[in-house]
Amino acid sequence: MAALSRWRSRSGGCFVPSSGPAGTLIGAAALVYLIGCFGVTVVFNVPMNEALAGMDLSSGATRDYWSQTYVPRWTFWNSVRTCAAALSAALMLFGLLWMTQGQATPT
């Protein structure tokens, strides 16, 4: 969690907690997004797209690759990215809610 150390914006009011439950949730959200969205895109989806782009679009082998290999594999990894994005958003939301609950002052 050292990467999420406290920082202040130029307006002076924003910070990201570096410890406690809020910091852990926000850090987990960043990690899930980095691995589950960005990592999956770079490692799986982009190479598949590049392989498909290099094929002769009029050949039967390309049609077979498209229907039997590319679509099922790309759809699976896109579903992983979607779930990771949803989980990351939920973790971020809970982390921010936790952080604001700790800052709330009674009126």
PDB file of N, CA, C and O in Angstrom, residues 41-99:
ATOM      1  N   THR A  41      -6.183  -7.457 -21.473  1.00  0.00           N
ATOM      2  CA  THR A  41      -6.199  -6.837 -22.803  1.00  0.00           C
ATOM      3  C   THR A  41      -4.848  -6.984 -23.493  1.00  0.00           C
ATOM      4  O   THR A  41      -4.770  -7.411 -24.652  1.00  0.00           O
ATOM      5  N   VAL A  42      -3.781  -6.665 -22.770  1.00  0.00           N
ATOM      6  CA  VAL A  42      -2.441  -6.689 -23.352  1.00  0.00           C
ATOM      7  C   VAL A  42      -1.981  -8.117 -23.650  1.00  0.00           C
ATOM      8  O   VAL A  42      -1.413  -8.393 -24.715  1.00  0.00           O
ATOM      9  N   VAL A  43      -2.253  -9.036 -22.731  1.00  0.00           N
ATOM     10  CA  VAL A  43      -1.720 -10.396 -22.865  1.00  0.00           C
ATOM     11  C   VAL A  43      -2.568 -11.281 -23.778  1.00  0.00           C
ATOM     12  O   VAL A  43      -2.023 -12.117 -24.501  1.00  0.00           O
ATOM     13  N   PHE A  44      -3.883 -11.094 -23.788  1.00  0.00           N
ATOM     14  CA  PHE A  44      -4.739 -12.004 -24.540  1.00  0.00           C
ATOM     15  C   PHE A  44      -5.441 -11.349 -25.731  1.00  0.00           C
ATOM     16  O   PHE A  44      -5.317 -11.825 -26.860  1.00  0.00           O
ATOM     17  N   ASN A  45      -6.199 -10.293 -25.508  1.00  0.00           N
ATOM     18  CA  ASN A  45      -7.039  -9.754 -26.566  1.00  0.00           C
ATOM     19  C   ASN A  45      -6.263  -9.098 -27.706  1.00  0.00           C
ATOM     20  O   ASN A  45      -6.570  -9.334 -28.876  1.00  0.00           O
ATOM     21  N   VAL A  46      -5.279  -8.281 -27.396  1.00  0.00           N
ATOM     22  CA  VAL A  46      -4.523  -7.604 -28.458  1.00  0.00           C
ATOM     23  C   VAL A  46      -3.784  -8.610 -29.344  1.00  0.00           C
ATOM     24  O   VAL A  46      -3.874  -8.513 -30.580  1.00  0.00           O
ATOM     25  N   PRO A  47      -3.065  -9.598 -28.798  1.00  0.00           N
ATOM     26  CA  PRO A  47      -2.414 -10.569 -29.690  1.00  0.00           C
ATOM     27  C   PRO A  47      -3.413 -11.341 -30.565  1.00  0.00           C
ATOM     28  O   PRO A  47      -3.114 -11.620 -31.733  1.00  0.00           O
ATOM     29  N   MET A  48      -4.575 -11.645 -30.023  1.00  0.00           N
ATOM     30  CA  MET A  48      -5.584 -12.337 -30.836  1.00  0.00           C
ATOM     31  C   MET A  48      -6.063 -11.437 -31.969  1.00  0.00           C
ATOM     32  O   MET A  48      -6.243 -11.901 -33.103  1.00  0.00           O
ATOM     33  N   ASN A  49      -6.295 -10.162 -31.671  1.00  0.00           N
ATOM     34  CA  ASN A  49      -6.724  -9.220 -32.704  1.00  0.00           C
ATOM     35  C   ASN A  49      -5.656  -9.065 -33.786  1.00  0.00           C
ATOM     36  O   ASN A  49      -5.974  -9.012 -34.978  1.00  0.00           O
ATOM     37  N   GLU A  50      -4.404  -8.999 -33.361  1.00  0.00           N
ATOM     38  CA  GLU A  50      -3.315  -8.858 -34.337  1.00  0.00           C
ATOM     39  C   GLU A  50      -3.171 -10.109 -35.201  1.00  0.00           C
ATOM     40  O   GLU A  50      -2.911 -10.009 -36.403  1.00  0.00           O
ATOM     41  N   ALA A  51      -3.351 -11.285 -34.604  1.00  0.00           N
ATOM     42  CA  ALA A  51      -3.289 -12.521 -35.383  1.00  0.00           C
ATOM     43  C   ALA A  51      -4.411 -12.554 -36.420  1.00  0.00           C
ATOM     44  O   ALA A  51      -4.192 -12.927 -37.578  1.00  0.00           O
ATOM     45  N   LEU A  52      -5.584 -12.157 -36.020  1.00  0.00           N
ATOM     46  CA  LEU A  52      -6.718 -12.142 -36.945  1.00  0.00           C
ATOM     47  C   LEU A  52      -6.503 -11.112 -38.044  1.00  0.00           C
ATOM     48  O   LEU A  52      -6.819 -11.363 -39.210  1.00  0.00           O
ATOM     49  N   ALA A  53      -5.954  -9.973 -37.714  1.00  0.00           N
ATOM     50  CA  ALA A  53      -5.717  -8.925 -38.712  1.00  0.00           C
ATOM     51  C   ALA A  53      -4.710  -9.373 -39.769  1.00  0.00           C
ATOM     52  O   ALA A  53      -4.767  -8.904 -40.912  1.00  0.00           O
ATOM     53  N   GLY A  54      -3.826 -10.276 -39.415  1.00  0.00           N
ATOM     54  CA  GLY A  54      -2.818 -10.752 -40.359  1.00  0.00           C
ATOM     55  C   GLY A  54      -3.278 -11.891 -41.242  1.00  0.00           C
ATOM     56  O   GLY A  54      -2.520 -12.368 -42.089  1.00  0.00           O
ATOM     57  N   MET A  55      -4.498 -12.344 -41.087  1.00  0.00           N
ATOM     58  CA  MET A  55      -4.999 -13.482 -41.869  1.00  0.00           C
ATOM     59  C   MET A  55      -5.697 -13.008 -43.139  1.00  0.00           C
ATOM     60  O   MET A  55      -6.208 -11.894 -43.206  1.00  0.00           O
ATOM     61  N   ASP A  56      -5.735 -13.895 -44.117  1.00  0.00           N
ATOM     62  CA  ASP A  56      -6.465 -13.640 -45.368  1.00  0.00           C
ATOM     63  C   ASP A  56      -7.957 -13.803 -45.087  1.00  0.00           C
ATOM     64  O   ASP A  56      -8.421 -14.902 -44.751  1.00  0.00           O
ATOM     65  N   LEU A  57      -8.697 -12.717 -45.174  1.00  0.00           N
ATOM     66  CA  LEU A  57     -10.101 -12.729 -44.775  1.00  0.00           C
ATOM     67  C   LEU A  57     -10.995 -13.569 -45.676  1.00  0.00           C
ATOM     68  O   LEU A  57     -12.109 -13.915 -45.291  1.00  0.00           O
ATOM     69  N   SER A  58     -10.528 -13.916 -46.860  1.00  0.00           N
ATOM     70  CA  SER A  58     -11.368 -14.688 -47.780  1.00  0.00           C
ATOM     71  C   SER A  58     -11.121 -16.194 -47.693  1.00  0.00           C
ATOM     72  O   SER A  58     -11.815 -16.965 -48.353  1.00  0.00           O
ATOM     73  N   SER A  59     -10.192 -16.631 -46.869  1.00  0.00           N
ATOM     74  CA  SER A  59      -9.880 -18.066 -46.819  1.00  0.00           C
ATOM     75  C   SER A  59     -10.795 -18.809 -45.847  1.00  0.00           C
ATOM     76  O   SER A  59     -11.300 -18.252 -44.874  1.00  0.00           O
ATOM     77  N   GLY A  60     -10.980 -20.086 -46.139  1.00  0.00           N
ATOM     78  CA  GLY A  60     -11.798 -20.938 -45.276  1.00  0.00           C
ATOM     79  C   GLY A  60     -11.141 -21.167 -43.922  1.00  0.00           C
ATOM     80  O   GLY A  60     -11.833 -21.300 -42.907  1.00  0.00           O
ATOM     81  N   ALA A  61      -9.816 -21.196 -43.897  1.00  0.00           N
ATOM     82  CA  ALA A  61      -9.106 -21.388 -42.632  1.00  0.00           C
ATOM     83  C   ALA A  61      -9.355 -20.216 -41.691  1.00  0.00           C
ATOM     84  O   ALA A  61      -9.491 -20.408 -40.478  1.00  0.00           O
ATOM     85  N   THR A  62      -9.454 -19.009 -42.238  1.00  0.00           N
ATOM     86  CA  THR A  62      -9.728 -17.839 -41.414  1.00  0.00           C
ATOM     87  C   THR A  62     -11.139 -17.904 -40.845  1.00  0.00           C
ATOM     88  O   THR A  62     -11.359 -17.594 -39.671  1.00  0.00           O
ATOM     89  N   ARG A  63     -12.098 -18.337 -41.681  1.00  0.00           N
ATOM     90  CA  ARG A  63     -13.479 -18.479 -41.182  1.00  0.00           C
ATOM     91  C   ARG A  63     -13.549 -19.525 -40.077  1.00  0.00           C
ATOM     92  O   ARG A  63     -14.245 -19.338 -39.079  1.00  0.00           O
ATOM     93  N   ASP A  64     -12.838 -20.621 -40.239  1.00  0.00           N
ATOM     94  CA  ASP A  64     -12.812 -21.660 -39.203  1.00  0.00           C
ATOM     95  C   ASP A  64     -12.159 -21.137 -37.930  1.00  0.00           C
ATOM     96  O   ASP A  64     -12.646 -21.385 -36.826  1.00  0.00           O
ATOM     97  N   TYR A  65     -11.043 -20.421 -38.086  1.00  0.00           N
ATOM     98  CA  TYR A  65     -10.364 -19.833 -36.924  1.00  0.00           C
ATOM     99  C   TYR A  65     -11.301 -18.865 -36.210  1.00  0.00           C
ATOM    100  O   TYR A  65     -11.387 -18.862 -34.982  1.00  0.00           O
ATOM    101  N   TRP A  66     -12.001 -18.040 -36.983  1.00  0.00           N
ATOM    102  CA  TRP A  66     -12.920 -17.045 -36.415  1.00  0.00           C
ATOM    103  C   TRP A  66     -14.002 -17.722 -35.574  1.00  0.00           C
ATOM    104  O   TRP A  66     -14.237 -17.358 -34.433  1.00  0.00           O
ATOM    105  N   SER A  67     -14.656 -18.723 -36.146  1.00  0.00           N
ATOM    106  CA  SER A  67     -15.810 -19.316 -35.465  1.00  0.00           C
ATOM    107  C   SER A  67     -15.435 -20.334 -34.392  1.00  0.00           C
ATOM    108  O   SER A  67     -16.138 -20.448 -33.385  1.00  0.00           O
ATOM    109  N   GLN A  68     -14.352 -21.063 -34.578  1.00  0.00           N
ATOM    110  CA  GLN A  68     -14.023 -22.135 -33.644  1.00  0.00           C
ATOM    111  C   GLN A  68     -13.004 -21.733 -32.575  1.00  0.00           C
ATOM    112  O   GLN A  68     -12.982 -22.323 -31.502  1.00  0.00           O
ATOM    113  N   THR A  69     -12.183 -20.751 -32.853  1.00  0.00           N
ATOM    114  CA  THR A  69     -11.129 -20.381 -31.911  1.00  0.00           C
ATOM    115  C   THR A  69     -11.269 -18.951 -31.417  1.00  0.00           C
ATOM    116  O   THR A  69     -11.356 -18.703 -30.219  1.00  0.00           O
ATOM    117  N   TYR A  70     -11.301 -18.007 -32.348  1.00  0.00           N
ATOM    118  CA  TYR A  70     -11.247 -16.594 -31.979  1.00  0.00           C
ATOM    119  C   TYR A  70     -12.450 -16.159 -31.147  1.00  0.00           C
ATOM    120  O   TYR A  70     -12.286 -15.612 -30.053  1.00  0.00           O
ATOM    121  N   VAL A  71     -13.650 -16.369 -31.655  1.00  0.00           N
ATOM    122  CA  VAL A  71     -14.848 -15.863 -30.960  1.00  0.00           C
ATOM    123  C   VAL A  71     -14.996 -16.454 -29.563  1.00  0.00           C
ATOM    124  O   VAL A  71     -15.180 -15.700 -28.598  1.00  0.00           O
ATOM    125  N   PRO A  72     -14.908 -17.777 -29.381  1.00  0.00           N
ATOM    126  CA  PRO A  72     -15.048 -18.291 -28.008  1.00  0.00           C
ATOM    127  C   PRO A  72     -13.957 -17.794 -27.065  1.00  0.00           C
ATOM    128  O   PRO A  72     -14.240 -17.421 -25.924  1.00  0.00           O
ATOM    129  N   ARG A  73     -12.707 -17.763 -27.531  1.00  0.00           N
ATOM    130  CA  ARG A  73     -11.601 -17.330 -26.685  1.00  0.00           C
ATOM    131  C   ARG A  73     -11.685 -15.832 -26.371  1.00  0.00           C
ATOM    132  O   ARG A  73     -11.517 -15.419 -25.230  1.00  0.00           O
ATOM    133  N   TRP A  74     -11.947 -15.028 -27.397  1.00  0.00           N
ATOM    134  CA  TRP A  74     -12.031 -13.581 -27.189  1.00  0.00           C
ATOM    135  C   TRP A  74     -13.205 -13.246 -26.286  1.00  0.00           C
ATOM    136  O   TRP A  74     -13.088 -12.405 -25.400  1.00  0.00           O
ATOM    137  N   THR A  75     -14.336 -13.926 -26.459  1.00  0.00           N
ATOM    138  CA  THR A  75     -15.514 -13.688 -25.616  1.00  0.00           C
ATOM    139  C   THR A  75     -15.226 -14.051 -24.168  1.00  0.00           C
ATOM    140  O   THR A  75     -15.622 -13.332 -23.244  1.00  0.00           O
ATOM    141  N   PHE A  76     -14.524 -15.158 -23.940  1.00  0.00           N
ATOM    142  CA  PHE A  76     -14.169 -15.545 -22.576  1.00  0.00           C
ATOM    143  C   PHE A  76     -13.324 -14.455 -21.919  1.00  0.00           C
ATOM    144  O   PHE A  76     -13.611 -14.015 -20.804  1.00  0.00           O
ATOM    145  N   TRP A  77     -12.264 -14.016 -22.610  1.00  0.00           N
ATOM    146  CA  TRP A  77     -11.378 -13.017 -22.015  1.00  0.00           C
ATOM    147  C   TRP A  77     -12.059 -11.656 -21.882  1.00  0.00           C
ATOM    148  O   TRP A  77     -11.774 -10.907 -20.955  1.00  0.00           O
ATOM    149  N   ASN A  78     -12.973 -11.339 -22.777  1.00  0.00           N
ATOM    150  CA  ASN A  78     -13.727 -10.099 -22.633  1.00  0.00           C
ATOM    151  C   ASN A  78     -14.654 -10.189 -21.415  1.00  0.00           C
ATOM    152  O   ASN A  78     -14.853  -9.196 -20.713  1.00  0.00           O
ATOM    153  N   SER A  79     -15.198 -11.364 -21.147  1.00  0.00           N
ATOM    154  CA  SER A  79     -16.023 -11.559 -19.948  1.00  0.00           C
ATOM    155  C   SER A  79     -15.186 -11.411 -18.683  1.00  0.00           C
ATOM    156  O   SER A  79     -15.654 -10.852 -17.688  1.00  0.00           O
ATOM    157  N   VAL A  80     -13.957 -11.903 -18.712  1.00  0.00           N
ATOM    158  CA  VAL A  80     -13.045 -11.718 -17.572  1.00  0.00           C
ATOM    159  C   VAL A  80     -12.801 -10.231 -17.344  1.00  0.00           C
ATOM    160  O   VAL A  80     -12.855  -9.749 -16.206  1.00  0.00           O
ATOM    161  N   ARG A  81     -12.557  -9.482 -18.429  1.00  0.00           N
ATOM    162  CA  ARG A  81     -12.343  -8.037 -18.296  1.00  0.00           C
ATOM    163  C   ARG A  81     -13.572  -7.349 -17.724  1.00  0.00           C
ATOM    164  O   ARG A  81     -13.457  -6.454 -16.884  1.00  0.00           O
ATOM    165  N   THR A  82     -14.744  -7.747 -18.175  1.00  0.00           N
ATOM    166  CA  THR A  82     -15.983  -7.140 -17.683  1.00  0.00           C
ATOM    167  C   THR A  82     -16.171  -7.396 -16.198  1.00  0.00           C
ATOM    168  O   THR A  82     -16.506  -6.475 -15.435  1.00  0.00           O
ATOM    169  N   CYS A  83     -15.954  -8.628 -15.768  1.00  0.00           N
ATOM    170  CA  CYS A  83     -16.081  -8.962 -14.340  1.00  0.00           C
ATOM    171  C   CYS A  83     -15.037  -8.218 -13.510  1.00  0.00           C
ATOM    172  O   CYS A  83     -15.342  -7.731 -12.416  1.00  0.00           O
ATOM    173  N   ALA A  84     -13.817  -8.115 -14.024  1.00  0.00           N
ATOM    174  CA  ALA A  84     -12.770  -7.399 -13.304  1.00  0.00           C
ATOM    175  C   ALA A  84     -13.105  -5.916 -13.178  1.00  0.00           C
ATOM    176  O   ALA A  84     -12.887  -5.311 -12.125  1.00  0.00           O
ATOM    177  N   ALA A  85     -13.652  -5.332 -14.225  1.00  0.00           N
ATOM    178  CA  ALA A  85     -14.028  -3.915 -14.170  1.00  0.00           C
ATOM    179  C   ALA A  85     -15.148  -3.696 -13.155  1.00  0.00           C
ATOM    180  O   ALA A  85     -15.117  -2.732 -12.383  1.00  0.00           O
ATOM    181  N   ALA A  86     -16.126  -4.601 -13.138  1.00  0.00           N
ATOM    182  CA  ALA A  86     -17.233  -4.474 -12.174  1.00  0.00           C
ATOM    183  C   ALA A  86     -16.721  -4.643 -10.746  1.00  0.00           C
ATOM    184  O   ALA A  86     -17.103  -3.880  -9.848  1.00  0.00           O
ATOM    185  N   LEU A  87     -15.867  -5.636 -10.524  1.00  0.00           N
ATOM    186  CA  LEU A  87     -15.311  -5.853  -9.193  1.00  0.00           C
ATOM    187  C   LEU A  87     -14.452  -4.670  -8.768  1.00  0.00           C
ATOM    188  O   LEU A  87     -14.539  -4.211  -7.620  1.00  0.00           O
ATOM    189  N   SER A  88     -13.652  -4.144  -9.676  1.00  0.00           N
ATOM    190  CA  SER A  88     -12.815  -2.992  -9.371  1.00  0.00           C
ATOM    191  C   SER A  88     -13.670  -1.784  -9.003  1.00  0.00           C
ATOM    192  O   SER A  88     -13.368  -1.068  -8.038  1.00  0.00           O
ATOM    193  N   ALA A  89     -14.729  -1.552  -9.748  1.00  0.00           N
ATOM    194  CA  ALA A  89     -15.618  -0.425  -9.453  1.00  0.00           C
ATOM    195  C   ALA A  89     -16.284  -0.600  -8.090  1.00  0.00           C
ATOM    196  O   ALA A  89     -16.407   0.361  -7.320  1.00  0.00           O
ATOM    197  N   ALA A  90     -16.710  -1.821  -7.773  1.00  0.00           N
ATOM    198  CA  ALA A  90     -17.339  -2.077  -6.475  1.00  0.00           C
ATOM    199  C   ALA A  90     -16.345  -1.862  -5.334  1.00  0.00           C
ATOM    200  O   ALA A  90     -16.680  -1.238  -4.315  1.00  0.00           O
ATOM    201  N   LEU A  91     -15.125  -2.362  -5.491  1.00  0.00           N
ATOM    202  CA  LEU A  91     -14.102  -2.164  -4.461  1.00  0.00           C
ATOM    203  C   LEU A  91     -13.789  -0.687  -4.273  1.00  0.00           C
ATOM    204  O   LEU A  91     -13.644  -0.214  -3.137  1.00  0.00           O
ATOM    205  N   MET A  92     -13.690   0.049  -5.359  1.00  0.00           N
ATOM    206  CA  MET A  92     -13.425   1.485  -5.271  1.00  0.00           C
ATOM    207  C   MET A  92     -14.577   2.194  -4.562  1.00  0.00           C
ATOM    208  O   MET A  92     -14.364   3.039  -3.694  1.00  0.00           O
ATOM    209  N   LEU A  93     -15.805   1.849  -4.918  1.00  0.00           N
ATOM    210  CA  LEU A  93     -16.970   2.460  -4.287  1.00  0.00           C
ATOM    211  C   LEU A  93     -16.973   2.196  -2.784  1.00  0.00           C
ATOM    212  O   LEU A  93     -17.144   3.127  -1.981  1.00  0.00           O
ATOM    213  N   PHE A  94     -16.762   0.949  -2.392  1.00  0.00           N
ATOM    214  CA  PHE A  94     -16.750   0.626  -0.966  1.00  0.00           C
ATOM    215  C   PHE A  94     -15.595   1.311  -0.242  1.00  0.00           C
ATOM    216  O   PHE A  94     -15.748   1.769   0.891  1.00  0.00           O
ATOM    217  N   GLY A  95     -14.436   1.385  -0.902  1.00  0.00           N
ATOM    218  CA  GLY A  95     -13.303   2.080  -0.302  1.00  0.00           C
ATOM    219  C   GLY A  95     -13.580   3.558  -0.097  1.00  0.00           C
ATOM    220  O   GLY A  95     -13.281   4.118   0.959  1.00  0.00           O
ATOM    221  N   LEU A  96     -14.183   4.196  -1.099  1.00  0.00           N
ATOM    222  CA  LEU A  96     -14.511   5.616  -0.969  1.00  0.00           C
ATOM    223  C   LEU A  96     -15.600   5.851   0.074  1.00  0.00           C
ATOM    224  O   LEU A  96     -15.542   6.822   0.833  1.00  0.00           O
ATOM    225  N   LEU A  97     -16.588   4.963   0.107  1.00  0.00           N
ATOM    226  CA  LEU A  97     -17.624   5.089   1.134  1.00  0.00           C
ATOM    227  C   LEU A  97     -17.027   4.938   2.528  1.00  0.00           C
ATOM    228  O   LEU A  97     -17.374   5.692   3.448  1.00  0.00           O
ATOM    229  N   TRP A  98     -16.134   3.960   2.689  1.00  0.00           N
ATOM    230  CA  TRP A  98     -15.472   3.745   3.975  1.00  0.00           C
ATOM    231  C   TRP A  98     -14.675   4.982   4.372  1.00  0.00           C
ATOM    232  O   TRP A  98     -14.702   5.431   5.511  1.00  0.00           O
ATOM    233  N   MET A  99     -13.967   5.551   3.384  1.00  0.00           N
ATOM    234  CA  MET A  99     -13.154   6.730   3.638  1.00  0.00           C
ATOM    235  C   MET A  99     -14.031   7.917   4.042  1.00  0.00           C
ATOM    236  O   MET A  99     -13.699   8.624   4.993  1.00  0.00           O
TER     237      MET A  99
END
